[in-house]
Each structure stands twice: as structure tokens, then as C-alpha cells.
PDB file of C-alpha atoms in Angstrom:
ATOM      1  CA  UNK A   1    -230.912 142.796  35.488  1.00 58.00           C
ATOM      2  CA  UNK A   2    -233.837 144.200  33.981  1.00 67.00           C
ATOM      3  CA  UNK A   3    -235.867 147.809  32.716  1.00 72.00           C
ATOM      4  CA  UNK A   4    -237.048 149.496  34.105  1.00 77.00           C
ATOM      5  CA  UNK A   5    -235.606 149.139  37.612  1.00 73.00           C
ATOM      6  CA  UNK A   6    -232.209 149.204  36.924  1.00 80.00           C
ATOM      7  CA  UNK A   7    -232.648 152.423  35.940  1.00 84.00           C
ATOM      8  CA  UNK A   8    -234.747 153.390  39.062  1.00 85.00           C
ATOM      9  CA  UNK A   9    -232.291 151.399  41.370  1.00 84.00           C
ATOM     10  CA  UNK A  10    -229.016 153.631  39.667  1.00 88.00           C
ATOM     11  CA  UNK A  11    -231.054 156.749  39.596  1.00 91.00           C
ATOM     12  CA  UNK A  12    -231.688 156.474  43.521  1.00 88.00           C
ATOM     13  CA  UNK A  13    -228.139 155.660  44.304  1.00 88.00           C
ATOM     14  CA  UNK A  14    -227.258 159.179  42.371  1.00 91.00           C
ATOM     15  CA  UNK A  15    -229.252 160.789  44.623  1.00 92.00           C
ATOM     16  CA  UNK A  16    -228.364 159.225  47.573  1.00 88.00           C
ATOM     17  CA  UNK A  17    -224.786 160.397  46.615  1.00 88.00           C
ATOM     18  CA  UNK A  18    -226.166 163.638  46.149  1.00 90.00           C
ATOM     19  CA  UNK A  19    -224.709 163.512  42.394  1.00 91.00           C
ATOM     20  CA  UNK A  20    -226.003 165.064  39.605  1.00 92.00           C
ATOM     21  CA  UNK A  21    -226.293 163.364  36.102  1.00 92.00           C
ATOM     22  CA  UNK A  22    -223.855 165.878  34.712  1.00 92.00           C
ATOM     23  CA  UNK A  23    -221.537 165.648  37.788  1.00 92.00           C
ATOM     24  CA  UNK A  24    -221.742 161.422  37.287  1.00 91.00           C
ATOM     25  CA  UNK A  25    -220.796 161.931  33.746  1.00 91.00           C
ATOM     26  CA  UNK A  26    -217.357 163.607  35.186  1.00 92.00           C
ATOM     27  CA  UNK A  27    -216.724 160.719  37.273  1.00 90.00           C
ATOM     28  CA  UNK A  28    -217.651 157.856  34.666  1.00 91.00           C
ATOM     29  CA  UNK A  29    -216.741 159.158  31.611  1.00 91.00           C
ATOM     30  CA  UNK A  30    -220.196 157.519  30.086  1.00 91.00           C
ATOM     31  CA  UNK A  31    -222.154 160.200  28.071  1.00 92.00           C
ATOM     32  CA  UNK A  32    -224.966 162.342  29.284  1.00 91.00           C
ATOM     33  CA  UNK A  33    -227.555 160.803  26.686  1.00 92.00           C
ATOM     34  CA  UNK A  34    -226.534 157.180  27.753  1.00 92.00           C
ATOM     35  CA  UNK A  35    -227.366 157.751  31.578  1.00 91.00           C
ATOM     36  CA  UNK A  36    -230.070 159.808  31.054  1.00 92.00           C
ATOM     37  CA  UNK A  37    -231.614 156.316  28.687  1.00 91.00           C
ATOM     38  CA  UNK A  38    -230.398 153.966  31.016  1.00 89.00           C
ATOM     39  CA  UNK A  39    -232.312 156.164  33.866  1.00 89.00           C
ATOM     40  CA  UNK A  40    -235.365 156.219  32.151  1.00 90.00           C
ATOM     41  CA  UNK A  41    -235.631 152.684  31.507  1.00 87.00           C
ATOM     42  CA  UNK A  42    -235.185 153.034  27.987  1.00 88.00           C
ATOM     43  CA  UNK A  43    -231.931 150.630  27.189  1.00 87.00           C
ATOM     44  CA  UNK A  44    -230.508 147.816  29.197  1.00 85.00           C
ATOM     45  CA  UNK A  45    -227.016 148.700  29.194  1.00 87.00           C
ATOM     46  CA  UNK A  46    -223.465 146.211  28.893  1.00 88.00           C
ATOM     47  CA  UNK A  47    -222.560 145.072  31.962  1.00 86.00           C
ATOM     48  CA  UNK A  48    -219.455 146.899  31.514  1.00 88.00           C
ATOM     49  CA  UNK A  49    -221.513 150.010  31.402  1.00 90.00           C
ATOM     50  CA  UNK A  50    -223.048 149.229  35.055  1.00 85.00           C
ATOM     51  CA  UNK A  51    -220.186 148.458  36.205  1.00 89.00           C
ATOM     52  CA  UNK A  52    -218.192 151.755  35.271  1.00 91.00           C
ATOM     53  CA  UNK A  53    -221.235 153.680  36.482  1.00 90.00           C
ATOM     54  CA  UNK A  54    -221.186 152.016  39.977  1.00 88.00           C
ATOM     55  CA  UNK A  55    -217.610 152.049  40.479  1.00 88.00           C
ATOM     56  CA  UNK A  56    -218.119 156.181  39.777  1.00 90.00           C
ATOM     57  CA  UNK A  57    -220.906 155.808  42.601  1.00 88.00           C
ATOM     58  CA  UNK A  58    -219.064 153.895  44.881  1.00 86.00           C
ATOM     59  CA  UNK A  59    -220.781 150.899  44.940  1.00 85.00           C
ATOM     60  CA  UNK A  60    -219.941 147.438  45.143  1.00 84.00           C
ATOM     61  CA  UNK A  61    -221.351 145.677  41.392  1.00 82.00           C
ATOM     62  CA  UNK A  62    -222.035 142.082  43.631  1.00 81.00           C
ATOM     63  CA  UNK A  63    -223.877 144.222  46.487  1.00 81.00           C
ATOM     64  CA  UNK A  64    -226.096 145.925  43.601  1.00 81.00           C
ATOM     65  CA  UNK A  65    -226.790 142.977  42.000  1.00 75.00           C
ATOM     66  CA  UNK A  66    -227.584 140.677  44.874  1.00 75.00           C
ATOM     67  CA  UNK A  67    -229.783 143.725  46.094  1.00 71.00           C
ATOM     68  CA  UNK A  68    -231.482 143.582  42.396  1.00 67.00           C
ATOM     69  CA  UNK A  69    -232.039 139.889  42.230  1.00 70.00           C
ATOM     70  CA  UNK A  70    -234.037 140.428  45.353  1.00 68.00           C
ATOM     71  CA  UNK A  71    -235.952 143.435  44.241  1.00 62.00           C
ATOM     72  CA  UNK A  72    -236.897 141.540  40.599  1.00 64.00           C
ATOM     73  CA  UNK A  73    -237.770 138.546  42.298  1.00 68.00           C
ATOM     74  CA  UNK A  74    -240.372 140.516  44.276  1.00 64.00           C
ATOM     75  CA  UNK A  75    -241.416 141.787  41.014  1.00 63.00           C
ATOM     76  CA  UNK A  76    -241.962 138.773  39.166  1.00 66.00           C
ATOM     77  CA  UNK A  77    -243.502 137.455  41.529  1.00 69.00           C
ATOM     78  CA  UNK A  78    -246.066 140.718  41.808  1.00 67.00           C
ATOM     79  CA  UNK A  79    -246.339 140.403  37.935  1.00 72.00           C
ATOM     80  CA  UNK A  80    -247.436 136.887  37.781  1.00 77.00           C
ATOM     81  CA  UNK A  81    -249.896 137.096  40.465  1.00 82.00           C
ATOM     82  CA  UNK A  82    -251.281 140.293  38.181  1.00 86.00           C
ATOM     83  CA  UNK A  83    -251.266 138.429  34.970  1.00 87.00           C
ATOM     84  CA  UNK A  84    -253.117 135.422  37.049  1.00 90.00           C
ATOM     85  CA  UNK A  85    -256.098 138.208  38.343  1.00 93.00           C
ATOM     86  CA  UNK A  86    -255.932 139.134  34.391  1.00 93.00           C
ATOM     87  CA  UNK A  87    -256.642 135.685  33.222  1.00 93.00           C
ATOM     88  CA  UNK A  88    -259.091 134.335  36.117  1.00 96.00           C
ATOM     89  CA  UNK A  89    -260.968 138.099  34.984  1.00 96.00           C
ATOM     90  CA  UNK A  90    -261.331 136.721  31.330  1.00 95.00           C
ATOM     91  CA  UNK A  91    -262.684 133.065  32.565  1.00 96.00           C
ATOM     92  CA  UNK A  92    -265.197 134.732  35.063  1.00 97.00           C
ATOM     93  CA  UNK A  93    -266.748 137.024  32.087  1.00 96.00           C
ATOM     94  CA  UNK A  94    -267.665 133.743  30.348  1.00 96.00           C
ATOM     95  CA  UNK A  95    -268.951 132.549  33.234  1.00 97.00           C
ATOM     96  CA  UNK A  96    -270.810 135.574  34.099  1.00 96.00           C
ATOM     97  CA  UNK A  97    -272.468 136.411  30.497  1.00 94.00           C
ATOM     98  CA  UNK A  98    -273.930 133.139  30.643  1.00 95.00           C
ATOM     99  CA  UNK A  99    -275.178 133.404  34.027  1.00 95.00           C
ATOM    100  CA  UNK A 100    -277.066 136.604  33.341  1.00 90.00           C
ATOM    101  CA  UNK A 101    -278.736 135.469  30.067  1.00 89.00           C
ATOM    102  CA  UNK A 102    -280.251 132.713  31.842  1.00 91.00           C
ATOM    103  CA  UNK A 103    -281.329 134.616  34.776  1.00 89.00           C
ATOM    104  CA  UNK A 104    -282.377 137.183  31.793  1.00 82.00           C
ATOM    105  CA  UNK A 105    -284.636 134.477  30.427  1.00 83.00           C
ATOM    106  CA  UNK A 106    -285.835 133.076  34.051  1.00 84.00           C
ATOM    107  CA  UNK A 107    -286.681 136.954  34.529  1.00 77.00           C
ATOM    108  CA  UNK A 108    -288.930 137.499  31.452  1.00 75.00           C
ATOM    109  CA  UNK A 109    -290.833 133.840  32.273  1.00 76.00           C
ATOM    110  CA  UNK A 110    -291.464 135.150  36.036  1.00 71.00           C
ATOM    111  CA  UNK A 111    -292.710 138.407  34.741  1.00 65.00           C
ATOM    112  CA  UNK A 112    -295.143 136.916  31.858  1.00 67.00           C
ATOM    113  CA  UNK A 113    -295.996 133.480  33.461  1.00 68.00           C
ATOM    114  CA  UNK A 114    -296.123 132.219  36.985  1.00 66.00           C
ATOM    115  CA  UNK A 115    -293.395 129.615  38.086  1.00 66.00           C
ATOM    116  CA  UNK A 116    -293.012 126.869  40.653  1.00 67.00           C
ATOM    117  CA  UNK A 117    -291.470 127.761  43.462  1.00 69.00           C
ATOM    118  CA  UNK A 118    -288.790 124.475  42.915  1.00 73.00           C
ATOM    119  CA  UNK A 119    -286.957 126.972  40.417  1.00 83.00           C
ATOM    120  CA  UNK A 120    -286.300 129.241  43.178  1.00 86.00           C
ATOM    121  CA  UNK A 121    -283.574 127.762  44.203  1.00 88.00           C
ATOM    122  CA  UNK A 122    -282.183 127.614  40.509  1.00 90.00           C
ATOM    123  CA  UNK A 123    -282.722 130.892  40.527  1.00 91.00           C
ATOM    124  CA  UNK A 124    -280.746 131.976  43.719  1.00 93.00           C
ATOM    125  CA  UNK A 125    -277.970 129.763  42.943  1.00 94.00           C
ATOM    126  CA  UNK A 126    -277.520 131.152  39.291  1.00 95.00           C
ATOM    127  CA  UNK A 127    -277.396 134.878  41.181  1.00 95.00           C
ATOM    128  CA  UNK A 128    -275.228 134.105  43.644  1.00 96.00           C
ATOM    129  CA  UNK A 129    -272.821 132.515  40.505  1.00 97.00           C
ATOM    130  CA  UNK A 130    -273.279 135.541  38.764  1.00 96.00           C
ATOM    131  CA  UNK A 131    -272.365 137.457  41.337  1.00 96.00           C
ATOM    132  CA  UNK A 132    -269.094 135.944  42.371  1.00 97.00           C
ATOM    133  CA  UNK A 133    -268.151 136.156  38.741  1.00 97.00           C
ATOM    134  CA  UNK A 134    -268.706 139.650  38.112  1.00 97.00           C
ATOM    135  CA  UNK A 135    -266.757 140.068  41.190  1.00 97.00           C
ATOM    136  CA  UNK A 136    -263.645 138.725  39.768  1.00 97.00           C
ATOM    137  CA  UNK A 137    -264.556 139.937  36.202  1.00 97.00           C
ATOM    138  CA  UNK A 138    -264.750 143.212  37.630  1.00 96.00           C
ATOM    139  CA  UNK A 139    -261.524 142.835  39.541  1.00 95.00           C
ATOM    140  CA  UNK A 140    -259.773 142.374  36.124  1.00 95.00           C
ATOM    141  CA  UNK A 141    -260.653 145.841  35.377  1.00 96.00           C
ATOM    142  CA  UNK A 142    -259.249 147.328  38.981  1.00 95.00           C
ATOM    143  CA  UNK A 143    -256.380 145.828  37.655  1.00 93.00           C
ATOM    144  CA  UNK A 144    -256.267 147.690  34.595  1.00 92.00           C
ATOM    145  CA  UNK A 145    -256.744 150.727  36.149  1.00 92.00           C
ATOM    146  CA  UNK A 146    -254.124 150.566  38.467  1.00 89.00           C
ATOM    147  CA  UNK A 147    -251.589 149.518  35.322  1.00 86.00           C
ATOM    148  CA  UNK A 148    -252.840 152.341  33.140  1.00 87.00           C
ATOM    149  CA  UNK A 149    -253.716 154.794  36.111  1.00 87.00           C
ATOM    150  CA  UNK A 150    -256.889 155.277  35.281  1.00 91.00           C
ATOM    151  CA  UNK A 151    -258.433 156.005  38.652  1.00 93.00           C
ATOM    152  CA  UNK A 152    -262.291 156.651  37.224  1.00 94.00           C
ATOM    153  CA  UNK A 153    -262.501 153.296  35.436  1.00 95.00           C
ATOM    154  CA  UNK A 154    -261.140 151.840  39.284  1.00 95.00           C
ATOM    155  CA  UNK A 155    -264.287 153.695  41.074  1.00 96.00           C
ATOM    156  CA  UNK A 156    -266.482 152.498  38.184  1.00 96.00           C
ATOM    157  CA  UNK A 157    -265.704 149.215  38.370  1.00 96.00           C
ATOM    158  CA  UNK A 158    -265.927 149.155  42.285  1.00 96.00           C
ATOM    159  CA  UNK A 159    -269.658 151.250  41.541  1.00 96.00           C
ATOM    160  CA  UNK A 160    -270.499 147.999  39.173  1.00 95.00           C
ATOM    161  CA  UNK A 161    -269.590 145.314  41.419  1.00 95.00           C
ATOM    162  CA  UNK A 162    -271.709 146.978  44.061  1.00 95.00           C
ATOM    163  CA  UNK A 163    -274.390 147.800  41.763  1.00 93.00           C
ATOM    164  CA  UNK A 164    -274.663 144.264  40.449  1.00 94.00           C
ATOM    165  CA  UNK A 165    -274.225 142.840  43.796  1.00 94.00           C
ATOM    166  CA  UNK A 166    -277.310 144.904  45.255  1.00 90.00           C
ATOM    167  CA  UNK A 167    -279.368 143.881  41.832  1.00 89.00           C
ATOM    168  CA  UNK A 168    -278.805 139.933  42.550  1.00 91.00           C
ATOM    169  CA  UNK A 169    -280.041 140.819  46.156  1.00 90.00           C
ATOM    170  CA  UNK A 170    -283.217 142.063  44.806  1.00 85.00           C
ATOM    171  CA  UNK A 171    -283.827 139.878  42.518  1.00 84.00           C
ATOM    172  CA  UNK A 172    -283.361 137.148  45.280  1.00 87.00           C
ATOM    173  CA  UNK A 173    -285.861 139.135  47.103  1.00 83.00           C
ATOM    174  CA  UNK A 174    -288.420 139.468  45.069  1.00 78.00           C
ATOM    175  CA  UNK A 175    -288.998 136.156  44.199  1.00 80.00           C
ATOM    176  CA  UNK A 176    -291.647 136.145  46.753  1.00 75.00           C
ATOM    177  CA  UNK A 177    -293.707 138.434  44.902  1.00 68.00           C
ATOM    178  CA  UNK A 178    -296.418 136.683  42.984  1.00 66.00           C
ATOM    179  CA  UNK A 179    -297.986 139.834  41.500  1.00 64.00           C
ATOM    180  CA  UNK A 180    -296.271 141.252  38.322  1.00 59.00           C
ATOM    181  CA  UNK A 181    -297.165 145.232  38.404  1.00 66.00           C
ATOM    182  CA  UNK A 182    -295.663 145.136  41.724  1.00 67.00           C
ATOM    183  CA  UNK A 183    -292.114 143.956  40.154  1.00 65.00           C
ATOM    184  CA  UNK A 184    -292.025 146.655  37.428  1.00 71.00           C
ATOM    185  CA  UNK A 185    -291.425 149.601  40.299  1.00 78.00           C
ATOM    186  CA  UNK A 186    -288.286 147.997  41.466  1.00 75.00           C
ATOM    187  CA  UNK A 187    -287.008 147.152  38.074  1.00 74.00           C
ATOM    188  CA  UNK A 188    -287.277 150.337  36.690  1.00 83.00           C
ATOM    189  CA  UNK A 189    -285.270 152.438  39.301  1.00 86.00           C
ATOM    190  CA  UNK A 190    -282.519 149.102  38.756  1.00 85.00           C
ATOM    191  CA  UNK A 191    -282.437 149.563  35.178  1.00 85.00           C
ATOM    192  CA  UNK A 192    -281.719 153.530  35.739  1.00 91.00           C
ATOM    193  CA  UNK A 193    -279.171 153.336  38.291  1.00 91.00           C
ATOM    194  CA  UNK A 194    -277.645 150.333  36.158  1.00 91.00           C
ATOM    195  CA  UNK A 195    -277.735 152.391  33.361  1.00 93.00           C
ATOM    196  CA  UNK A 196    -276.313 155.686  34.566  1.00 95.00           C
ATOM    197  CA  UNK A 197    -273.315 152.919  36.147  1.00 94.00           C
ATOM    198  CA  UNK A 198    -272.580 151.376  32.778  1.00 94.00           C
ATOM    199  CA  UNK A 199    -272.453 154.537  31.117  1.00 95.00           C
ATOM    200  CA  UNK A 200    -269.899 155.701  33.338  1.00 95.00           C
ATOM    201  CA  UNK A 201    -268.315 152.960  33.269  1.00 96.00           C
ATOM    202  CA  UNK A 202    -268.227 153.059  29.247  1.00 96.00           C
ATOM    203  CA  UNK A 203    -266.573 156.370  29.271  1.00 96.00           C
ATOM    204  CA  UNK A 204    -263.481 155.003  31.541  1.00 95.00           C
ATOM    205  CA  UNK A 205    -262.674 152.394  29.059  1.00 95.00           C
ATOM    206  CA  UNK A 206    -262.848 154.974  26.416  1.00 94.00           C
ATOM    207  CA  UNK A 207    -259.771 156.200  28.308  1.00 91.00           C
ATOM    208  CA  UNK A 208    -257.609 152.937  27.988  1.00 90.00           C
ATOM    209  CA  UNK A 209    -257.578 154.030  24.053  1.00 88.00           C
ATOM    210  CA  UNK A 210    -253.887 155.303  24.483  1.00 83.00           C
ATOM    211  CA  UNK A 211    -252.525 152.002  26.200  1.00 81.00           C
ATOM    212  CA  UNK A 212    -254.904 149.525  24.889  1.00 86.00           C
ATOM    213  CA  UNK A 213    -256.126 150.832  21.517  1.00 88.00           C
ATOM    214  CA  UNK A 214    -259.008 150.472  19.652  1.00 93.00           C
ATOM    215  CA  UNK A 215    -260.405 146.967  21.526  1.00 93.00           C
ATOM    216  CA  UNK A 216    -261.107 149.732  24.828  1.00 94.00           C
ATOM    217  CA  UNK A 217    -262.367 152.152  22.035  1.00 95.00           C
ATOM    218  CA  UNK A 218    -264.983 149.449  21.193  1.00 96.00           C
ATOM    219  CA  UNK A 219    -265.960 148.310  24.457  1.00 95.00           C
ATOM    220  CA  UNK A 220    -266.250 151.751  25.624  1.00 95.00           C
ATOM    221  CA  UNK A 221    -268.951 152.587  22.913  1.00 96.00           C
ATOM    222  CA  UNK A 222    -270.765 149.287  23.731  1.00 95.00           C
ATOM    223  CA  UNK A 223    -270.641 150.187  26.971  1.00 95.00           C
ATOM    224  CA  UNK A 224    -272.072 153.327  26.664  1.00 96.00           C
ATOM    225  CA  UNK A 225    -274.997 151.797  24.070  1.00 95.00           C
ATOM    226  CA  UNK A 226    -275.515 149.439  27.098  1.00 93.00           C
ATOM    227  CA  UNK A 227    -275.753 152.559  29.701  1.00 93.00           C
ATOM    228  CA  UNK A 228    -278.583 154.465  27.189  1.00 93.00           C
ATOM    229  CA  UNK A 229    -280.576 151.538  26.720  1.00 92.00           C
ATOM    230  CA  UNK A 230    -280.965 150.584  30.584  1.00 91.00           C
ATOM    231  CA  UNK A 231    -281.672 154.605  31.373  1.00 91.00           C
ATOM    232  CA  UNK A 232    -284.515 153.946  28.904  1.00 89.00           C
ATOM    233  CA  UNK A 233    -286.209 151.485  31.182  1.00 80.00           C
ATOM    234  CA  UNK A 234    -288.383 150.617  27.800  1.00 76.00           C
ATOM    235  CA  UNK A 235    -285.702 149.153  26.239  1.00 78.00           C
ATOM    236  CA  UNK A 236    -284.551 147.166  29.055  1.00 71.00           C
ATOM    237  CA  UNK A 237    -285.133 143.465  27.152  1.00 71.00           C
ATOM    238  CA  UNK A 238    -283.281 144.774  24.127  1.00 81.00           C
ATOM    239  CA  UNK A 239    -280.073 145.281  26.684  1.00 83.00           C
ATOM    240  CA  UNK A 240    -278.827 141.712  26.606  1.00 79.00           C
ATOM    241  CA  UNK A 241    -278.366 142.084  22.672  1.00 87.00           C
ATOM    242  CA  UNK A 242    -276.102 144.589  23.376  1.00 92.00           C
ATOM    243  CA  UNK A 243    -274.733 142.900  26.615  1.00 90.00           C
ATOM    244  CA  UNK A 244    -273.416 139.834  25.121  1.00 93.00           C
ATOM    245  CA  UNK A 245    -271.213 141.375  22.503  1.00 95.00           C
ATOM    246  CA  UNK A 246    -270.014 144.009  24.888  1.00 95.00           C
ATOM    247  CA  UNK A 247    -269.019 141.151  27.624  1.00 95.00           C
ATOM    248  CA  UNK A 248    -267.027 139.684  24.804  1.00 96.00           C
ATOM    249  CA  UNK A 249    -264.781 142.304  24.047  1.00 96.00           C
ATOM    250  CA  UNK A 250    -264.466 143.395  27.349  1.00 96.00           C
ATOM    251  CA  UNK A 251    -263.197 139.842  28.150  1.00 96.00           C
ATOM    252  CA  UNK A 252    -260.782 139.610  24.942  1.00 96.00           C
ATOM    253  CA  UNK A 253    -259.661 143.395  26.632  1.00 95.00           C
ATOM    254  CA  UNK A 254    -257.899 141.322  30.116  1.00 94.00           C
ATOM    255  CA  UNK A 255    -257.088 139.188  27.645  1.00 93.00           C
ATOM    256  CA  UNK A 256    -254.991 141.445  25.625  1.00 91.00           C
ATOM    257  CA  UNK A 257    -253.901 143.450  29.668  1.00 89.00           C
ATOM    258  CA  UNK A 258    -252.658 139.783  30.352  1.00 88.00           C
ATOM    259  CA  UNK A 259    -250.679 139.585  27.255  1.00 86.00           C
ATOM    260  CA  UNK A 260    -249.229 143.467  27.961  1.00 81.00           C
ATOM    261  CA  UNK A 261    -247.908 142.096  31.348  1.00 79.00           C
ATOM    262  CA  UNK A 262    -246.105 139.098  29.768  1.00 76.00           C
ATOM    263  CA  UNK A 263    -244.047 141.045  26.826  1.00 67.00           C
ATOM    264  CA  UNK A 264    -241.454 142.800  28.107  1.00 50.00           C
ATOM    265  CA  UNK A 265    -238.471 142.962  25.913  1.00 43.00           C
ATOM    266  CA  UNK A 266    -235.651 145.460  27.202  1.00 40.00           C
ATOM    267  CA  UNK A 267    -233.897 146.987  24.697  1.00 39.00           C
ATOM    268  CA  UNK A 268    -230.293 146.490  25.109  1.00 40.00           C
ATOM    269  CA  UNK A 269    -227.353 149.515  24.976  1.00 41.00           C
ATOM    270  CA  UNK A 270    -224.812 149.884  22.195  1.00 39.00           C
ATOM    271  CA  UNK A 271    -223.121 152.392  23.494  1.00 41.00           C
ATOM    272  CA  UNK A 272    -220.997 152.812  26.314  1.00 39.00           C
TER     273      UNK A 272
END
């Protein structure tokens, strides 16, 4: 049986028996301090331990466990499809970094030279790739959020997907325009709203400091150097300098949320 639902699962049969920790110490004889750890998740007791506890409850120890096996089961089975979102997250930033510096580079070519129209479809292709992969790159990050409870960097992350997926359908349609000072309109109001998006999106990850430490510090500031050189619409070309590295350690972040998910050592109960 593992932590922390053992201790949820014995904590909900107290209170279905309407008992009180104190008034479950009477019955038991186990001490205050040990049910009050084993509650919280914080020791995996003996099975003797359990078993004195649910005999006090009046509870069967095969009908708990069988019930247990089924709710862990459930759970490992949730966990691995989370550490799976984690990992496919980390593949699809590679994926999408590399995407977007090309596009990056097809951009600046369109803007100071004319093209033939054969790389068009390149070009949509590579967008719609980039696309899907900040999708699930993004979706890494919804994940996070809902581990750490970190509802704004869940909204920002939604806000990115859709900003991103708006910018690729612009970019798509503008490819019919031929005449440059008609492009710059449209990329300036995408490199503020991109801008003001990443920088919000910066400050969420600052808050992933206490559960992920200094990696979400890191990616937070780059972030947020991101965010201030989009708002400048000037320094737009400058942005993938910036972009690359912050990509990076974004990705090596699901990495390290993937390797959070797979460590979890209970710590066993010496006491009884």
C-alpha cells in the first residue's frame, strides 16, 4: 500500500465512523503523533500498524486492501499517462524551436526579398508543424500547473497555445501579400499581443520556484526577457536569440516535472 492514500483512505474511514483521532487512539492504543503521520501521508506504517488501526475501525484488513489495490491501480495508471504528457511535452519543444527558427528565417527572406510561390507550401506545412507542437509543448505546462496548482501558469499556457495558433493562421494568410509595408501592420500588433502573453506567461513559471527550484526561476526570467523584447516591436528579430535558450530550459523543466512524478519513495514507520 502506498503514501499518500493510505493515509487519505484511513482518514475517511475515521470519519465515516464518526471517530476522532484522539477517540481512535483509545480504541487502538497507537499514539496520537503516529496517526496523525500516517494521516498525512508522511510514513508508511508496519502492516501490523494498519492492521491494529482497522481492527479499532471495524474494518476488514483484506476488504481495505483489495479496495486499495483498486484505488492505486487507478493511480498508477493516472500517473503514467501524466509522466507520458510530461515526456511527449519535452520532445514537442525540440520539435517546435526548430520549427519556428526556420519559419523565423523564411519570415525575414519574405520580408527583404520576394520568394516563389513553390515555398508556400513549405511554409504552411512548417506552421501547421509548429503549431501541433506547441500544442503539446504547451500541454506539458497545463500539466504542471495542475501538479503544482498553479492556476495562472494553466490560463497562460491555454492564452499561448491560442496566441500561437492565431499567429500561424496569419502568417498562412499573409503569404498572399506581395507588398512588404503592408506586412509590418499585422506584425507589429502580433509581436505586442505575443509579448504581453509571454510576459505573463514568464511570471507563472516564476511561481513553480517553490516546487521546481531555480530551473522555473530561470525560465521565468527568460521568459519575461522574451515578453519585453516582442512588446518592443523593434526588437522583434533579436527575440529568437532569446527564444532558443528559453525553449531549452523550459523543455529540460517537463523534463525535470517527469522525473518528480517517477520518485516517490514512502518513508516507512518505526513506530507502532
Amino acid at each position: 500500500m502506498q503514501q499518500p492514500e493510505l493515509g487519505r483512505r484511513l482518514t475517511a474511514l475515521r470519519k465515516e465512523k464518526k471517530l476522532t483521532q484522539e477517540e481512535l487512539v483509545v480504541k487502538s492504543h497507537v499514539s496520537v503523533r503516529t496517526i496523525q503521520r500516517i494521516e498525512a501521508g508522511e510514513v508508511l506504517p508496519r502492516m501490523s500498524t494498519v492492521k491494529i488501526l482497522l481492527e479499532a475501525l471495524g474494518e476488514s484488513y483484506e476488504t481495505f486492501l483489495a479496495k486499495q489495490q483498486v484505488v492505486e491501480t487507478q493511480q498508477n495508471k493516472f500517473q503514467e499517462g501524466t509522466r507520458n504528457k510530461l515526456l511527449t511535452a519535452a520532445l514537442a519543444g525540440f520539435v517546435y524551436i526548430v520549427s519556428e527558427i526556420i519559419l523565423g528565417a523564411m519570415d525575414l527572406s519574405r520580408i527583404t526579398h520576394n520568394w516563389e510561390t513553390s515555398l508556400n507550401a513549405i511554409y504552411i506545412c512548417l506552421t501547421v508543424l509548429m503549431v501541433a507542437s506547441f500544442a503539446l509543448f504547451a500541454r506539458g505546462f497545463i500539466v504542471l500547473s495542475d501538479i503544482f496548482e498553479n492556476t495562472i501558469l494553466k490560463a497562460t499556457s491555454w492564452l499561448l497555445l491560442t496566441g500561437v495558433t492565431g499567429m500561424g493562421i496569419l502568417d498562412i494568410t499573409l503569404l498572399s501579400v506581395h507588398d512588404t509595408d503592408r506586412l509590418l501592420l499585422p506584425y507589429a500588433a502580433t509581436s505586442v499581443l505575443m509579448g504581453a502573453l509571454s510576459l505573463a506567461f514568464g511570471i507563472s513559471l516564476l511561481r513553480l520556484q517553490d516546487g521546481m527550484g531555480i530551473l522555473a526561476r530561470i525560465a521565468g526570467i527568460l521568459e519575461i526577457t522574451v515578453g519585453c523584447t516582442l512588446l518592443t516591436v523593434v526588437l522583434f528579430f533579436i527575440t529568437y536569440v532569446i527564444l532558443v535558450p528559453a525553449v531549452v530550459v523550459e523543455i529540460v523543466l517537463l523534463y525535470r516535472g517527469y522525473e518528480y512524478l517517477s520518485r516517490t519513495e514512502p518513508v516507512r514507520d518505526t513506530g507502532s
